[in-house]
Amino acid sequence: MKKFNFRKVLDGLTASSPGGSSGSGSGGGSGAGGGSMHPGATAGAAGTPRDEIQETLTSDYFQICKTVRHGFPYLPTALAFDPVQKILAIGTRTGAIRILGRPGVDCYCQQESGAAVLQLQFLINEGALVSASADDTLHLWNLRQKRPAILHSLKFNRERITYCHLPFQSKWLYVGTERGNTHIVNIESFILSGYVIMWNKAIELSTKTHPGPVVHLSDSPRDEGKLLIGYENGTVVLWDLRSKRADLRAYYDEAIHSVAWHHEGKQFMCSHSDGSLTLWNLKSPNRPFQTTIPHGKIQRDGKKPESCKPILKVEYKTCKNSEPFVIFSGGLSYDKACRRPSLTIMHGKAITVLEMDHPIVDFLTLCETPYPNEFQEPYAVVVLLEKDLIVVDLTQSNFPIFENPYPIDIHESPVTCTEYFADCPPDLIPVLYSVGAKHKKQGYSNKEWPVSGGAWNLGAQTYPEIIITGHADGSVKFWDASAITLQMLYKLKTSKVFEKQKLGEGKTTAEIVEEDPFAVQMMYWCPESRIFCVAGVSAYVVVYKFSKHEVNTEIASLEVRLQYEVEDIITPEPEIIPPFPDASSQLPSLKNLSGSTNTVACEGMMKDSIPCLSVKTRPVRMPPGYQADLVIQLVWVDGEPPQQITSLAVNSAYGLVAFGNCNGLAVVDLMQKTVLLSMGTLDLYGSSDPYQRQPRSPRKSKQFAAGLTELSDSPVSLELERCKSPTSDHVNGHCTSPTSQSCSSGKRLSSADVTKANRRGPGRPPFRKAQSAACMEISLPVTTEENRENSFSRSRSSSVSSIDRDSKEAITALYFVESFARKNDSAVSPCLWVGTGLGMVLILSLNLPASDELRQTEPVMVSPSGTVLTLKGAVLTFTCLDCMGTLTHPPYEVWRDPNSADDGEKTRKRKLVMHSPSSSQDMGDHQFAVICSEKQAKVFSLPSQTCLYVHNITETSFLLRADVVTLCNSVCLACFCANGHIMTLSLPSLRPLLDINYLPVTDMRIARTFCFTNEGQALYLSSPTEIQRLTYSQEMCDNLQDMLGDLFTPVETPEAQNRGFLKGLFGGSGQAFDREELFGEATAGKASRSLAQHIPGSGGIEGVRGAAGGVIGDLTRARIALDERGQKLGELDERTASMMASAEAFSKHAHEVMLKYKDKKWYQF
């Protein structure tokens, strides 16, 4: 275990080597700060750090792998069910397959090509799945391992796959193509049979037109030797596989979409493009013996009912003791334009129409038997919708739906932000569940969820985990994420504190966002004190307290005026920066001298001092759970809309909430409900401003103002981002100082405006340092919003690295902590650390009343300490470590129910937990401040403010997220970079421990939702509907196999019913059907090599090797070894045979030469 000596490090820092022991080669500067140190702190004044800090983490503790994916499969295309294993598979347009079993069994696999999945077919009770994809490739997946892998692939070269069918307990897969041909594939070897049913042989010779692609294939339930082929144009052929000729042909003048058999094999039903269902009898195939248009209006004059929308799929399922079920999707009348997508269930004479919220992609009827020739006894219908999965109970006459146990409603409203908490207090999950359970819906089926396959156990990881998602409609969801599962605990609707927006009012109110005005932009949660804070897109903060009791009360609200003080006055005189105003001042110290250049006129008058939304004024009933304690709203200032909130922090022990935006900072007292501080960023510096912002050059050109811009979530080009952060324009390790332009123009940008704004590319030289009014540019491309669901931010600015925060100095990070505010402090005191978009760190001192009683009445003083530290790039995160290098948690108030009945003096007293011991002897005489910006990380020793370590994380990109996390009882800094790198650094020495290019930021959703948490866990939104969790802990990677569910469990295949002597004699073909004999190479020959190419998969020996573990693993390994040995012996055998063959050929050749020249004399050669 490596130990670090601080004195040696400090000696190294004061020498001329770049960056001390940062291990980073800190770009160019010598001394402690690599050229970016504030002059006020020198490397020599180190305080008195302890000699040694033992760092236990090494690079061996880290490895990255994806763990599990939650949520609804994005853009689904196909559905399959194994009736014996009881597992469900869903294919998607992106080539992904999700396999679901009992809750906890949820597996994600991805085809490398990324081609859409057309169809899925289980090998029933075999632990395998066939997928057909849009690039005309068939894949065979092995499900007998925890992470399914491809065993074989077969790529069709000349024909396009349209439909597949695999009969139960058969190893021959029928594949229909666009040309109308049917091919047969051996599932074991994944090689094409020479047996082909050509379209021109299947249809009558007299037919002059092509029948179209194959849309259906199925074998007759009565006789496996008969294959029913449905062609798109309305032709159906029953093909006799033995005699290789058509048994019957049926023609209908409407296109066919699907075909379904009656289990006896004497009838079949077709669904058509005119909304009709036709029922055919094998004995009279000339015309259908029944034609119905279920939703067609019957004409009075006895004509055929009018045609309807196409019936895309029909299923015909029989019951022993009741009428058969006919279930279909589509087929509604054209005149009902606003009718929602529907599933129709016809049972006898009763017709039930189930309306769906989203279009139907596919549906399947679940039946008691896997045998197609028995009474089917359907008990449920699985309906796959574009954005949901529902299961309907067919056993009850009102067809209720089952309560879905999977977390597939993550995207109910688009996710706008996420937070992840591992190892949180264990009592939280049951408490949140108990308040959330009261909101459960009624009316679900009382039966068990039918998809119950697979096996899942808790595994070794037992600590509680909670994921919080914020949504576009203002809702917040708390999820139990323990042991790599996900279950919803509690839902909070933050929009309930505001009055509802009435239609048509939008233009006259002070709204700044056209849609989703309640979208959650930021969340701050303290699990210990249970205080929860939300920042919304319409520039407001709501503080919630947790209570188990219902309460009826008014919502307290405050309005805060934050404006950017310095205007762009065109005058040569220097501007005077005022000193730090009085802490209790609630109004800005400077008024707009010049007025605003881009004011928003509304109904002929200028908006001022009005918030964007109106808070409810009447008493509101608040159910148990999170109850709004205070709403703080930013108001319009002189016609300028309030800017969105970019940072948020709350502390229950201090009773304070702080938030900032690109104009400045506000601090609010939660206990007294008063505004303590509200001022522009420049005023926070007072006389400590490191940038002399006095001479301002006259600038008459119209400036770029980020209005209501939106960043598309489609994959974006990140070329500009490679070298610049979105929040700062660096010059020789320093940031150019901000300009004083107005931050919002209240309009959307066109892409042309952005082009103008981004005129200076990376090729042009940066501004010189003296040119302090340099305009800062946006580095990520800004496009107009194309897709509401995919929008990165429905609003003016984003919480990710302040992407369109313009050139002002935004407040990007806030942190309440017990710390040394000034250089000469001898003890820690309450502080607020403030980080800005230009890499400045300011420390504000908080003077809190001493006793509990005084805290309710005496004012809290917030004052500048004068301390200013600097980094490159916008500040992302702060943390304090004590002198031993362990994490110092900010103090908190122990949770107590604000509405509990016992109101005695003793119970009402606040109980505070101060993590830092009060006496300086226990605490040590110094602490470490860890500060990470989007470019670099620094560790300062406090109170001396010496920079001990600096690590330049990235020169060419910028960090999107940085968190200080605990792992294996130690701490490290985890970073996610815009170029896709995930990194961890040791603390306090900032040694790189892990750096892997893992996750390219292909769209802004990843950037917005990525977050790290303790115990080596992280997550991000991989699609608008799915959460991807990953781990960067080696230990968790090693234990992952034990934590994942098993998809395949040994289950006996049910026995076929005894059909009875007479039925066997008269009701079907007597002879057994041997597919091997018909389709095998001996009879059918080999298929043309150019038709399809066989590709061996990676899921063979390697896949089994991954699944091996324990005693079974040893047997598996032995089997693998035998297989490998067999393979090698086979190869050796082949090589020997080929050598013998070549030796024989050589001998033959030699013999021929000898015979040729045997009788010739030497002079005849």
PDB file of C-alpha atoms in Angstrom, residues 202-204 211 213 215-218 227-239 246-261 267-272 278 280 282 285-286:
ATOM      1  CA  ALA A 202     -46.691 -22.685 -55.249  1.00  0.00           C
ATOM      2  CA  ILE A 203     -49.150 -20.629 -57.308  1.00  0.00           C
ATOM      3  CA  GLU A 204     -51.082 -21.854 -60.352  1.00  0.00           C
ATOM      4  CA  PRO A 211     -48.227 -13.124 -55.469  1.00  0.00           C
ATOM      5  CA  PRO A 213     -43.969 -11.294 -50.349  1.00  0.00           C
ATOM      6  CA  VAL A 215     -46.649 -12.684 -45.017  1.00  0.00           C
ATOM      7  CA  HIS A 216     -47.481 -15.908 -43.203  1.00  0.00           C
ATOM      8  CA  LEU A 217     -46.100 -19.423 -42.657  1.00  0.00           C
ATOM      9  CA  SER A 218     -47.508 -22.134 -40.382  1.00  0.00           C
ATOM     10  CA  LEU A 227     -47.324 -25.902 -44.710  1.00  0.00           C
ATOM     11  CA  LEU A 228     -49.742 -22.987 -45.075  1.00  0.00           C
ATOM     12  CA  ILE A 229     -48.172 -20.077 -47.009  1.00  0.00           C
ATOM     13  CA  GLY A 230     -49.896 -16.678 -47.111  1.00  0.00           C
ATOM     14  CA  TYR A 231     -48.899 -14.204 -49.836  1.00  0.00           C
ATOM     15  CA  GLU A 232     -49.539 -10.489 -49.578  1.00  0.00           C
ATOM     16  CA  ASN A 233     -51.837 -10.167 -52.601  1.00  0.00           C
ATOM     17  CA  GLY A 234     -54.507 -12.481 -51.101  1.00  0.00           C
ATOM     18  CA  THR A 235     -53.287 -15.919 -52.191  1.00  0.00           C
ATOM     19  CA  VAL A 236     -53.089 -18.749 -49.628  1.00  0.00           C
ATOM     20  CA  VAL A 237     -51.399 -22.048 -50.511  1.00  0.00           C
ATOM     21  CA  LEU A 238     -51.387 -25.282 -48.490  1.00  0.00           C
ATOM     22  CA  TRP A 239     -48.143 -26.930 -49.584  1.00  0.00           C
ATOM     23  CA  ALA A 246     -49.790 -27.469 -53.584  1.00  0.00           C
ATOM     24  CA  ASP A 247     -52.701 -29.307 -51.907  1.00  0.00           C
ATOM     25  CA  LEU A 248     -55.037 -26.351 -52.188  1.00  0.00           C
ATOM     26  CA  ARG A 249     -55.004 -22.731 -53.250  1.00  0.00           C
ATOM     27  CA  ALA A 250     -57.374 -20.022 -52.019  1.00  0.00           C
ATOM     28  CA  TYR A 251     -57.708 -16.541 -53.531  1.00  0.00           C
ATOM     29  CA  TYR A 252     -59.225 -13.381 -52.063  1.00  0.00           C
ATOM     30  CA  ASP A 253     -59.300  -9.954 -53.670  1.00  0.00           C
ATOM     31  CA  GLU A 254     -57.982  -8.063 -50.613  1.00  0.00           C
ATOM     32  CA  ALA A 255     -54.415  -8.105 -49.311  1.00  0.00           C
ATOM     33  CA  ILE A 256     -53.693 -10.522 -46.459  1.00  0.00           C
ATOM     34  CA  HIS A 257     -52.081  -9.288 -43.228  1.00  0.00           C
ATOM     35  CA  SER A 258     -52.191 -12.449 -41.096  1.00  0.00           C
ATOM     36  CA  VAL A 259     -53.538 -16.006 -40.924  1.00  0.00           C
ATOM     37  CA  ALA A 260     -54.606 -18.145 -37.919  1.00  0.00           C
ATOM     38  CA  TRP A 261     -55.563 -21.844 -37.678  1.00  0.00           C
ATOM     39  CA  GLN A 267     -60.300 -24.236 -40.878  1.00  0.00           C
ATOM     40  CA  PHE A 268     -58.179 -21.116 -40.938  1.00  0.00           C
ATOM     41  CA  MET A 269     -58.942 -17.412 -40.663  1.00  0.00           C
ATOM     42  CA  CYS A 270     -57.355 -14.525 -42.596  1.00  0.00           C
ATOM     43  CA  SER A 271     -57.322 -10.810 -41.791  1.00  0.00           C
ATOM     44  CA  HIS A 272     -57.402  -8.330 -44.674  1.00  0.00           C
ATOM     45  CA  THR A 278     -62.466 -14.463 -43.818  1.00  0.00           C
ATOM     46  CA  TRP A 280     -61.892 -20.817 -44.946  1.00  0.00           C
ATOM     47  CA  LEU A 282     -60.046 -26.893 -46.384  1.00  0.00           C
ATOM     48  CA  PRO A 285     -61.253 -23.555 -50.829  1.00  0.00           C
ATOM     49  CA  ASN A 286     -62.983 -21.824 -53.753  1.00  0.00           C
TER      50      ASN A 286
END
